[in-house]
PDB file of C-alpha atoms in Angstrom:
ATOM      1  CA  UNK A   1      -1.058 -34.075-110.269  1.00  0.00           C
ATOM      2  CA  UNK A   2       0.030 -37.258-108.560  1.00  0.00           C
ATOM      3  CA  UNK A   3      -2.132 -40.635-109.103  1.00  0.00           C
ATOM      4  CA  UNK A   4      -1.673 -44.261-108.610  1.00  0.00           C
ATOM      5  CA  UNK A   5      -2.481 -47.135-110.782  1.00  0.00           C
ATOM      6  CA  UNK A   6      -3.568 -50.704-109.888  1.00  0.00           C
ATOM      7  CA  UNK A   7      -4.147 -52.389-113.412  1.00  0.00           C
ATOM      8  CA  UNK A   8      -5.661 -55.439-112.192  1.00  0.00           C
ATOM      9  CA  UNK A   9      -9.421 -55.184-110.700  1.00  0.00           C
ATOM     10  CA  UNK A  10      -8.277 -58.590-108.734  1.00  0.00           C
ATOM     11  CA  UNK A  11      -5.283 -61.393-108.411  1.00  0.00           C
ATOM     12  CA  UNK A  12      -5.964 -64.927-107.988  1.00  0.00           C
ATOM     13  CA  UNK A  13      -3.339 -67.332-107.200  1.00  0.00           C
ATOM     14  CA  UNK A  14      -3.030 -70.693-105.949  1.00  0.00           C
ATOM     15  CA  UNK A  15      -2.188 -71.423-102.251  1.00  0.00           C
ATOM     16  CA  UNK A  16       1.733 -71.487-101.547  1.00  0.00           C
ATOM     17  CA  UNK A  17       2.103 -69.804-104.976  1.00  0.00           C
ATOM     18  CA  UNK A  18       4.234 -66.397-105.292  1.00  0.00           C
ATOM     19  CA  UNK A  19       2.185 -63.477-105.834  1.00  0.00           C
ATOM     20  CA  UNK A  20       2.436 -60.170-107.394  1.00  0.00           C
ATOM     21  CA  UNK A  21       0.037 -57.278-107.294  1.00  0.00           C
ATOM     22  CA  UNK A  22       1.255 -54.328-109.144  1.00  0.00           C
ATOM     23  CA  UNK A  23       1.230 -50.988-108.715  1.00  0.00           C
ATOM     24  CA  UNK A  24       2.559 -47.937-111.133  1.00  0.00           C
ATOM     25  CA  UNK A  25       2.684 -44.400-110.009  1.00  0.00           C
ATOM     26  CA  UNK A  26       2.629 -40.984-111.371  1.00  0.00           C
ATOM     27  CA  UNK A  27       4.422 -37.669-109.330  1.00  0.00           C
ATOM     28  CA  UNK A  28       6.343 -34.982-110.459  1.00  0.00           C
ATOM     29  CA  UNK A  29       9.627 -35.398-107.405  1.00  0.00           C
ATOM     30  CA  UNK A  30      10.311 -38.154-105.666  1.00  0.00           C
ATOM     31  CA  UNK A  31       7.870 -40.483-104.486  1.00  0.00           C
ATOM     32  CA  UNK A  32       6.905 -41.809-101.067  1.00  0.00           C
ATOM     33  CA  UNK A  33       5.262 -45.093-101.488  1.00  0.00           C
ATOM     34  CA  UNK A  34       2.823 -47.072 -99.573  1.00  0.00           C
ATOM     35  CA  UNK A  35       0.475 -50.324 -99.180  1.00  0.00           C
ATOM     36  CA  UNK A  36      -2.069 -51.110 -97.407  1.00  0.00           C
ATOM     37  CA  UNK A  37      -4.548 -54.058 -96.735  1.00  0.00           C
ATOM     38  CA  UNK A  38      -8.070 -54.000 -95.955  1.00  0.00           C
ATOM     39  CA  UNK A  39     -10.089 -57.139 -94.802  1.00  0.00           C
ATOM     40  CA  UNK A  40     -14.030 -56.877 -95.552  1.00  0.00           C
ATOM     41  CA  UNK A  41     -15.573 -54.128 -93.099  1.00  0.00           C
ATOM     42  CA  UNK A  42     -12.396 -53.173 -92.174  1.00  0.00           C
ATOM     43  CA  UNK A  43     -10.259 -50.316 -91.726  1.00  0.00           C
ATOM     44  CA  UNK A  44      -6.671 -50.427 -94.177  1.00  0.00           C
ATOM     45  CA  UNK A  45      -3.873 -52.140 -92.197  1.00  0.00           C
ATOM     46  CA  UNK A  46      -0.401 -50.666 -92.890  1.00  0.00           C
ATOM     47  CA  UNK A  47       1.902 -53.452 -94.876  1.00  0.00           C
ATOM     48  CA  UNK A  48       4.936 -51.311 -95.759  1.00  0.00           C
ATOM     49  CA  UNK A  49       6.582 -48.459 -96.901  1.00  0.00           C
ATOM     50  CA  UNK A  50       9.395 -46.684 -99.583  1.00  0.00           C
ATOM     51  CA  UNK A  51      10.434 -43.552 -97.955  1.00  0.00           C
ATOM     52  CA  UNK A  52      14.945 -43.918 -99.527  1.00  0.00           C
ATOM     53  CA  UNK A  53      17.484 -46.593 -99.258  1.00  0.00           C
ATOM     54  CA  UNK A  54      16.689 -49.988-100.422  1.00  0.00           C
ATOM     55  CA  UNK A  55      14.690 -50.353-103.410  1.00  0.00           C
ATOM     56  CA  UNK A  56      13.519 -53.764-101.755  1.00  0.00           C
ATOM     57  CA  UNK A  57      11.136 -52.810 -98.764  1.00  0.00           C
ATOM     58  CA  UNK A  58       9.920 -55.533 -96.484  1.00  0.00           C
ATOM     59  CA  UNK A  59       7.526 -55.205 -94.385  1.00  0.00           C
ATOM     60  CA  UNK A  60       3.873 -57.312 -92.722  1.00  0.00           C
ATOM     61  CA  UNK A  61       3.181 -60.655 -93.160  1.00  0.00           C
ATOM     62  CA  UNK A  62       6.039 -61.397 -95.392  1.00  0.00           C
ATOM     63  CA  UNK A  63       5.506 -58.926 -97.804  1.00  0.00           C
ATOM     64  CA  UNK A  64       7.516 -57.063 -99.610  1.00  0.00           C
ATOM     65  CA  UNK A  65       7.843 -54.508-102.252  1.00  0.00           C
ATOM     66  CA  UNK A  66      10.325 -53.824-104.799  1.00  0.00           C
ATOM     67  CA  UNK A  67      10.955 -49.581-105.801  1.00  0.00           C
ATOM     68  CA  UNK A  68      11.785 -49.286-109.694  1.00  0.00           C
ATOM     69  CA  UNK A  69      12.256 -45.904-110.723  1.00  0.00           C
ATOM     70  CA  UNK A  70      12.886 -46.510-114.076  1.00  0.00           C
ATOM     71  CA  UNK A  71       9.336 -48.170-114.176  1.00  0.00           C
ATOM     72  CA  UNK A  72       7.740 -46.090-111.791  1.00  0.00           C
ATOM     73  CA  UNK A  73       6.060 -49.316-110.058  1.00  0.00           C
ATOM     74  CA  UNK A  74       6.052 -50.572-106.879  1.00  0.00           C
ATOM     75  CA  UNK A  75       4.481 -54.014-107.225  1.00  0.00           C
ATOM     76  CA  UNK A  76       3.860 -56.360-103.737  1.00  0.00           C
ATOM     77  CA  UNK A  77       5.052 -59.391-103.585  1.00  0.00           C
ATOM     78  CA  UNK A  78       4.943 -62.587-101.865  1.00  0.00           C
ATOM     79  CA  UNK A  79       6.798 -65.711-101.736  1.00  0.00           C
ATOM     80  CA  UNK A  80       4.406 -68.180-100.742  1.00  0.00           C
ATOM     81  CA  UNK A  81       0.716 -67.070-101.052  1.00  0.00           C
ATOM     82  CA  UNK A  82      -1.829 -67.914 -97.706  1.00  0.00           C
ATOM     83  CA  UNK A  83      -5.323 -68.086 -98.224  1.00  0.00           C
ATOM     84  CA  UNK A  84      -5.509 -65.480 -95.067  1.00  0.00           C
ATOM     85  CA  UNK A  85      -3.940 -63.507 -97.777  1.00  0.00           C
ATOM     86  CA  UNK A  86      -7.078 -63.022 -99.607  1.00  0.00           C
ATOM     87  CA  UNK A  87      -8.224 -59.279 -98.770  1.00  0.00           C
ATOM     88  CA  UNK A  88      -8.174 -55.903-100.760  1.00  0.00           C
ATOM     89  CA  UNK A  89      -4.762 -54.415-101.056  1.00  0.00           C
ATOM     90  CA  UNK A  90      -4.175 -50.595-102.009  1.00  0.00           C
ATOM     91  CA  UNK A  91      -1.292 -48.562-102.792  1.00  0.00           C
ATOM     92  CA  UNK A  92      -0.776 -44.887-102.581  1.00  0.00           C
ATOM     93  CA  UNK A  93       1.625 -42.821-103.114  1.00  0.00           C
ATOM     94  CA  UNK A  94       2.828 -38.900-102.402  1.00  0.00           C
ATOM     95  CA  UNK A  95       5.430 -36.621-103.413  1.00  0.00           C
ATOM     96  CA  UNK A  96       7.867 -36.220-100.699  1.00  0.00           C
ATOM     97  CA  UNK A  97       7.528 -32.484-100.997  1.00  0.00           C
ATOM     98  CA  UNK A  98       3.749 -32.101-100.871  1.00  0.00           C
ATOM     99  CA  UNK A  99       3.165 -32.093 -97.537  1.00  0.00           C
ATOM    100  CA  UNK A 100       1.995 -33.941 -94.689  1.00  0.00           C
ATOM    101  CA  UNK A 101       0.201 -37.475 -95.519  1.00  0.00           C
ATOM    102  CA  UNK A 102      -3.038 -35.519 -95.946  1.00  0.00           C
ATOM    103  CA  UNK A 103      -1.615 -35.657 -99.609  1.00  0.00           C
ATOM    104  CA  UNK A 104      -1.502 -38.999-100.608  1.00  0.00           C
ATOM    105  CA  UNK A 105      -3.344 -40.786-103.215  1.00  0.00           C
ATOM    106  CA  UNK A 106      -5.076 -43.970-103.186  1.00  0.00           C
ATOM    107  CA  UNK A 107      -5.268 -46.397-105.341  1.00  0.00           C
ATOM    108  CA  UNK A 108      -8.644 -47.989-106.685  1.00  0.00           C
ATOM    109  CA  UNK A 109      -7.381 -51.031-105.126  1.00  0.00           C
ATOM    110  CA  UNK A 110      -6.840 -54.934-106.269  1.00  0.00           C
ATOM    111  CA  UNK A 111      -8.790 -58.052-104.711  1.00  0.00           C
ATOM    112  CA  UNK A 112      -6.360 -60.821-104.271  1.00  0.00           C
ATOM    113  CA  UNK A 113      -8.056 -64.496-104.044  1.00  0.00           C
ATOM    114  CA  UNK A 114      -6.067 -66.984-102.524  1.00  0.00           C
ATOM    115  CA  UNK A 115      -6.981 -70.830-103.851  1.00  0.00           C
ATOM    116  CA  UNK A 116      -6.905 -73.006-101.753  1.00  0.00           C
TER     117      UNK A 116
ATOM    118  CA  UNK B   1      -5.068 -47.735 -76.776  1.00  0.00           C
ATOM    119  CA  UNK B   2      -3.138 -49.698 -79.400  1.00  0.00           C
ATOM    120  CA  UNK B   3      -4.832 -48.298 -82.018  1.00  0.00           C
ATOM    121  CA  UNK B   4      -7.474 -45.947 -83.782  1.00  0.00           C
ATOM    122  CA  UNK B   5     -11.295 -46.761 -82.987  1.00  0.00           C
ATOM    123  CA  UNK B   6     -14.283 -45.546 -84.629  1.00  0.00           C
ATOM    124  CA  UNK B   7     -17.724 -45.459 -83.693  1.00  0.00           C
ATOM    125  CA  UNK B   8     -20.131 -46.765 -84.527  1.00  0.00           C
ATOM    126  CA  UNK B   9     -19.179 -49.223 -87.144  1.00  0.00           C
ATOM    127  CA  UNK B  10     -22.529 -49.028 -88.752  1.00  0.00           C
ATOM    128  CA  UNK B  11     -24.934 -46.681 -89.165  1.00  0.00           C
ATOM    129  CA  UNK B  12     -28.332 -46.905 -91.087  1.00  0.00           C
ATOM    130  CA  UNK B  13     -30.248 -43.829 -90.845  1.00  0.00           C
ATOM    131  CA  UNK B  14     -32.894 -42.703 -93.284  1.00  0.00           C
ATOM    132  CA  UNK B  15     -32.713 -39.801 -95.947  1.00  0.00           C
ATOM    133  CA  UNK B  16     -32.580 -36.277 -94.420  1.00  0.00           C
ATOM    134  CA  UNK B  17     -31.307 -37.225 -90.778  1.00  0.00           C
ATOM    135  CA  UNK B  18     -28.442 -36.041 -89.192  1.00  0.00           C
ATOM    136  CA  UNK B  19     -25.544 -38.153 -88.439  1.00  0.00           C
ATOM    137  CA  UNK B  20     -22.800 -38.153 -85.713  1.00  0.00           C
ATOM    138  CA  UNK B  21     -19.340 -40.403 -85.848  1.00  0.00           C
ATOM    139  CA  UNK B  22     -16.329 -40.507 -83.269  1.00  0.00           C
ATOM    140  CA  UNK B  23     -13.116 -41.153 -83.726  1.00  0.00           C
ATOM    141  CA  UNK B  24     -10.534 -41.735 -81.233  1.00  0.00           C
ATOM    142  CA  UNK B  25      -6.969 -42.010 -82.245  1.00  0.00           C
ATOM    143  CA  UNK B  26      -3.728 -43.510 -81.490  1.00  0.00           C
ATOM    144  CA  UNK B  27      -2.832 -41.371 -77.911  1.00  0.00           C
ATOM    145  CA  UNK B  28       0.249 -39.828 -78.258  1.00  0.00           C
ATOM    146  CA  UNK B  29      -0.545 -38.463 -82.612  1.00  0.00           C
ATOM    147  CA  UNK B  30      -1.083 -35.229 -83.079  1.00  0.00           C
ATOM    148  CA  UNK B  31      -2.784 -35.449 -86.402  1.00  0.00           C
ATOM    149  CA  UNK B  32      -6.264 -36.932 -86.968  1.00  0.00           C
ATOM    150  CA  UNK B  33      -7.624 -37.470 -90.865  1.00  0.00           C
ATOM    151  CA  UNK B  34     -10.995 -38.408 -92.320  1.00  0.00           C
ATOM    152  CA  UNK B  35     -11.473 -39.931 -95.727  1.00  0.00           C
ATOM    153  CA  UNK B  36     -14.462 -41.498 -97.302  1.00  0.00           C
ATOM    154  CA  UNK B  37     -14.230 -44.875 -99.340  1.00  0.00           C
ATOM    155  CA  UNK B  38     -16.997 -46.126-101.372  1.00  0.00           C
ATOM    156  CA  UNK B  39     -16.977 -49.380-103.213  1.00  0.00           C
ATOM    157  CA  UNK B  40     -14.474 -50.450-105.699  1.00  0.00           C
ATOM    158  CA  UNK B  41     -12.535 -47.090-104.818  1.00  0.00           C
ATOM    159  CA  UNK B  42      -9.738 -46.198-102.716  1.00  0.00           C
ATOM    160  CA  UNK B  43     -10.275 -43.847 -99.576  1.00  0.00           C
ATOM    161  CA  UNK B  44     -10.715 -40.157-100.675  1.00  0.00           C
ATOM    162  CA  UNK B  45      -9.431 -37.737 -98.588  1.00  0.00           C
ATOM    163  CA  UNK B  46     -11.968 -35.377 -96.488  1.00  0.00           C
ATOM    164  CA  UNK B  47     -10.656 -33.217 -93.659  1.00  0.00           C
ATOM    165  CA  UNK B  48      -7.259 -33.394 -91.786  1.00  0.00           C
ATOM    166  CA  UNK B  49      -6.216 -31.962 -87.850  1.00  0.00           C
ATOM    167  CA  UNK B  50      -3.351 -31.046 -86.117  1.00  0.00           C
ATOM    168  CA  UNK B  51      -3.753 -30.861 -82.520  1.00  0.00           C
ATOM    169  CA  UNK B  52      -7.291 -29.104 -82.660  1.00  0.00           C
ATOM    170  CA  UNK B  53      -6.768 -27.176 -86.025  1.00  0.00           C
ATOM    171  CA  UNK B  54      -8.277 -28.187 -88.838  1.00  0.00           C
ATOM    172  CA  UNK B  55      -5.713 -27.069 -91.244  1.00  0.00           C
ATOM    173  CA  UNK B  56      -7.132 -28.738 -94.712  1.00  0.00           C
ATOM    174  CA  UNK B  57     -10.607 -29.289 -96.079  1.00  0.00           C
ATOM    175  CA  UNK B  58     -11.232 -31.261 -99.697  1.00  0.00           C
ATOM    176  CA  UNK B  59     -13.849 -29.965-102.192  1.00  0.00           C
ATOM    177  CA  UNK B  60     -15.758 -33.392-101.204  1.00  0.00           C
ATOM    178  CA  UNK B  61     -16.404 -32.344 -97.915  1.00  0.00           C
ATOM    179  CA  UNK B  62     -19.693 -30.028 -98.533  1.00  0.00           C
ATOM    180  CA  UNK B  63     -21.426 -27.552 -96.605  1.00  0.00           C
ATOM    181  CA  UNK B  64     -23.282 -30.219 -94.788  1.00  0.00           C
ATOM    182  CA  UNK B  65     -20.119 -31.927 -93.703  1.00  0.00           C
ATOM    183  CA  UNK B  66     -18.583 -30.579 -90.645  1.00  0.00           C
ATOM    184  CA  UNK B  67     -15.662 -32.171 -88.244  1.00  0.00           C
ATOM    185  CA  UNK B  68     -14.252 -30.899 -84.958  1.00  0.00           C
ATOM    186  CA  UNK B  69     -11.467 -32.150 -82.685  1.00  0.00           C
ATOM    187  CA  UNK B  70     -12.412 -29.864 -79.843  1.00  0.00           C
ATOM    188  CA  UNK B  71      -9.265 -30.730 -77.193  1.00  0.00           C
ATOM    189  CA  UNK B  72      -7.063 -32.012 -80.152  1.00  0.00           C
ATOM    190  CA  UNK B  73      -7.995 -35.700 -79.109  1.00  0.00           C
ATOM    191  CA  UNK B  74     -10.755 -37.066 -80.455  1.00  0.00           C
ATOM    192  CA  UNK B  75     -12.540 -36.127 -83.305  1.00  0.00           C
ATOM    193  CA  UNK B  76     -16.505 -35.864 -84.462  1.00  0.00           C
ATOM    194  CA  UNK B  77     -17.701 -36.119 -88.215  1.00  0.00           C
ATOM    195  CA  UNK B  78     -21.310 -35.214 -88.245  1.00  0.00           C
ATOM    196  CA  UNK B  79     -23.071 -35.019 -91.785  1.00  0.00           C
ATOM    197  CA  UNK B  80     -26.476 -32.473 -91.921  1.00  0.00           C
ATOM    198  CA  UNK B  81     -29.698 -33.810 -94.003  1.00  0.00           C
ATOM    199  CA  UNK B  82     -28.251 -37.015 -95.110  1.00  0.00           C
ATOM    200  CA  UNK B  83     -28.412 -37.606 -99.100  1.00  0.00           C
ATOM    201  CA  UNK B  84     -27.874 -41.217-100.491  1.00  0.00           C
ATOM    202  CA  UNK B  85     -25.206 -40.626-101.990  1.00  0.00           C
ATOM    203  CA  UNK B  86     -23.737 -39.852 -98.667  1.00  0.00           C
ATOM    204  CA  UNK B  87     -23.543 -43.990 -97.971  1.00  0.00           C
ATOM    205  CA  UNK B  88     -20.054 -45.155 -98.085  1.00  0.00           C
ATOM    206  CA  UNK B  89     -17.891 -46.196 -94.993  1.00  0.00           C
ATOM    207  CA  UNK B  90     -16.239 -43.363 -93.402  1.00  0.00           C
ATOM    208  CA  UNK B  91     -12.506 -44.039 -92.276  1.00  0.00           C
ATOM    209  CA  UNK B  92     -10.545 -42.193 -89.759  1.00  0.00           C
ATOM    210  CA  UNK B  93      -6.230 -42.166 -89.080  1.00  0.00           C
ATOM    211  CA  UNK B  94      -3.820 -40.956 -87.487  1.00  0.00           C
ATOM    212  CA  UNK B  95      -0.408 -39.940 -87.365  1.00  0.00           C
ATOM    213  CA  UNK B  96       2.561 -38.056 -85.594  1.00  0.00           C
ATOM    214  CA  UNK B  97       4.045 -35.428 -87.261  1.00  0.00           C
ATOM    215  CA  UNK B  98       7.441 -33.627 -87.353  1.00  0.00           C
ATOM    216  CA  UNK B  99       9.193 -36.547 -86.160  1.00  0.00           C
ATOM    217  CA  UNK B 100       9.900 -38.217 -89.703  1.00  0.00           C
ATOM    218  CA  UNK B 101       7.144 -40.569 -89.667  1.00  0.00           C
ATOM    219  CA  UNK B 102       5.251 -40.596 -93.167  1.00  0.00           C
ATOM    220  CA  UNK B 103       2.141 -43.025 -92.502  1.00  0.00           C
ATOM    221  CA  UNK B 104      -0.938 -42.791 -90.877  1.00  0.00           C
ATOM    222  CA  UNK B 105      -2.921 -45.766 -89.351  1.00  0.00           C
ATOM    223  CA  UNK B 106      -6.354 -45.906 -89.704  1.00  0.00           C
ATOM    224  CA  UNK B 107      -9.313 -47.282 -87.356  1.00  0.00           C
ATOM    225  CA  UNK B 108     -11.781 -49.626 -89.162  1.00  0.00           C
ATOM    226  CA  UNK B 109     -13.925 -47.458 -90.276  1.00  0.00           C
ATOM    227  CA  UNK B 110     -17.842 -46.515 -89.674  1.00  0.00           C
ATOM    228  CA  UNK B 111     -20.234 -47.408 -92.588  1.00  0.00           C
ATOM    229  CA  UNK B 112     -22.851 -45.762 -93.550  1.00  0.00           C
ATOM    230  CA  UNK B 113     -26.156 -46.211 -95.071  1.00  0.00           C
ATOM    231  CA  UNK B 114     -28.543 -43.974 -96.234  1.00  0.00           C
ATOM    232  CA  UNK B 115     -32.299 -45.471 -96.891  1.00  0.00           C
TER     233      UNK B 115
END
């Protein structure tokens, strides 16, 4: 079975900062990869994907993603933290042979706290 | 339409009711998908629709779940004899299929609580 882990319940970094949230998956072909953002009493916002190519995948906001295979992570990163950043962020992940995206899994998710 | 919409975004009903949500989804996607998200968890997969079939049902939708997307457009959730543990918010998204695109975008969800 597939699965996604967020190790850290929340991030806090300081305003203009770089920031990392990581994620480490689990799936037994090749992965797609995904993350998402949710702002309180809100719906999850698409940030970015790792479908092939690149192992660096930019995509919303500035954000970006870096594919490891070897590490089976895909940890978001930032250059320069904004406190507008602060929201829930979630990663998920499928096997590219599973089926539609009705397969995915979610993550439990990781708070990030901007400081001002 | 620039993007999926849910309604309503709240809902407080009390123990026992019946409950009704709508989702409408981005125009031209042909697949429509409900999960459920409660706190400190990710969204949990539910029910999925192509055009107006409703090809794949989780375990966690029960007998007193039910969803239809009558004209493969929009799509109804409705929830029989609500139980507490029913509260959570309810998210909808959607997606085109067979063209290569692998996400779904989701509408901002309905929450729901049961008193």
């Amino acid at each position: 079975a597939q699965s996604v882990a967020q190790p850290e319940d929340q991030v806090n970094v300081a305003e203009g900062n770089p920031l990392t949230v990581k994620c480490t998956y689990s799936v037994s072909g090749n992965p797609y990869l995904f993350w998402y953002v949710q702002y309180p009493n809100r719906g999850l916002q698409f940030l970015l994907k790792y479908i092939t190519g690149d192992n660096l995948v930019k995509g919303s906001y500035g954000f970006e993603a870096e594919f490891n295979k070897s590490q089976t992570s895909f940890h978001l990163k930032k250059p320069s933290a904004l406190v507008s950043d602060s929201a829930l962020y979630f990663c998920a992940v499928r096997d590219i042979n599973s089926g539609g995206y009705q397969k995915v899994t979610f993550g439990t998710g990781t708070k990030l706290q901007v400081i001002p | 339409d620039t993007g999926v919409s849910q309604d309503p975004r709240h809902k407080i009903t009390k123990r026992g009711q019946n409950v009704t949500f709508r989702c409408d989804p981005i125009s031209e996607h042909n697949r429509l998908y409900w999960y459920r998200q409660t706190l400190g968890q990710g969204p949990e997969f539910l029910t999925y629709f192509q055009n107006e079939a409703q090809l794949e049902k989780s375990r966690l939708l029960s007998d007193r779940f039910s969803a239809e997307r009558p004209k493969g457009s929009f799509s109804t959730l409705e929830i029989q004899r609500t139980e507490q543990g029913d509260s959570a918010m309810y998210l909808c998204a959607s997606s085109l299929a067979g063209t290569g695109s692998t996400e779904a975008f989701f509408g901002q969800g309905t929450r729901l609580t049961v008193v």
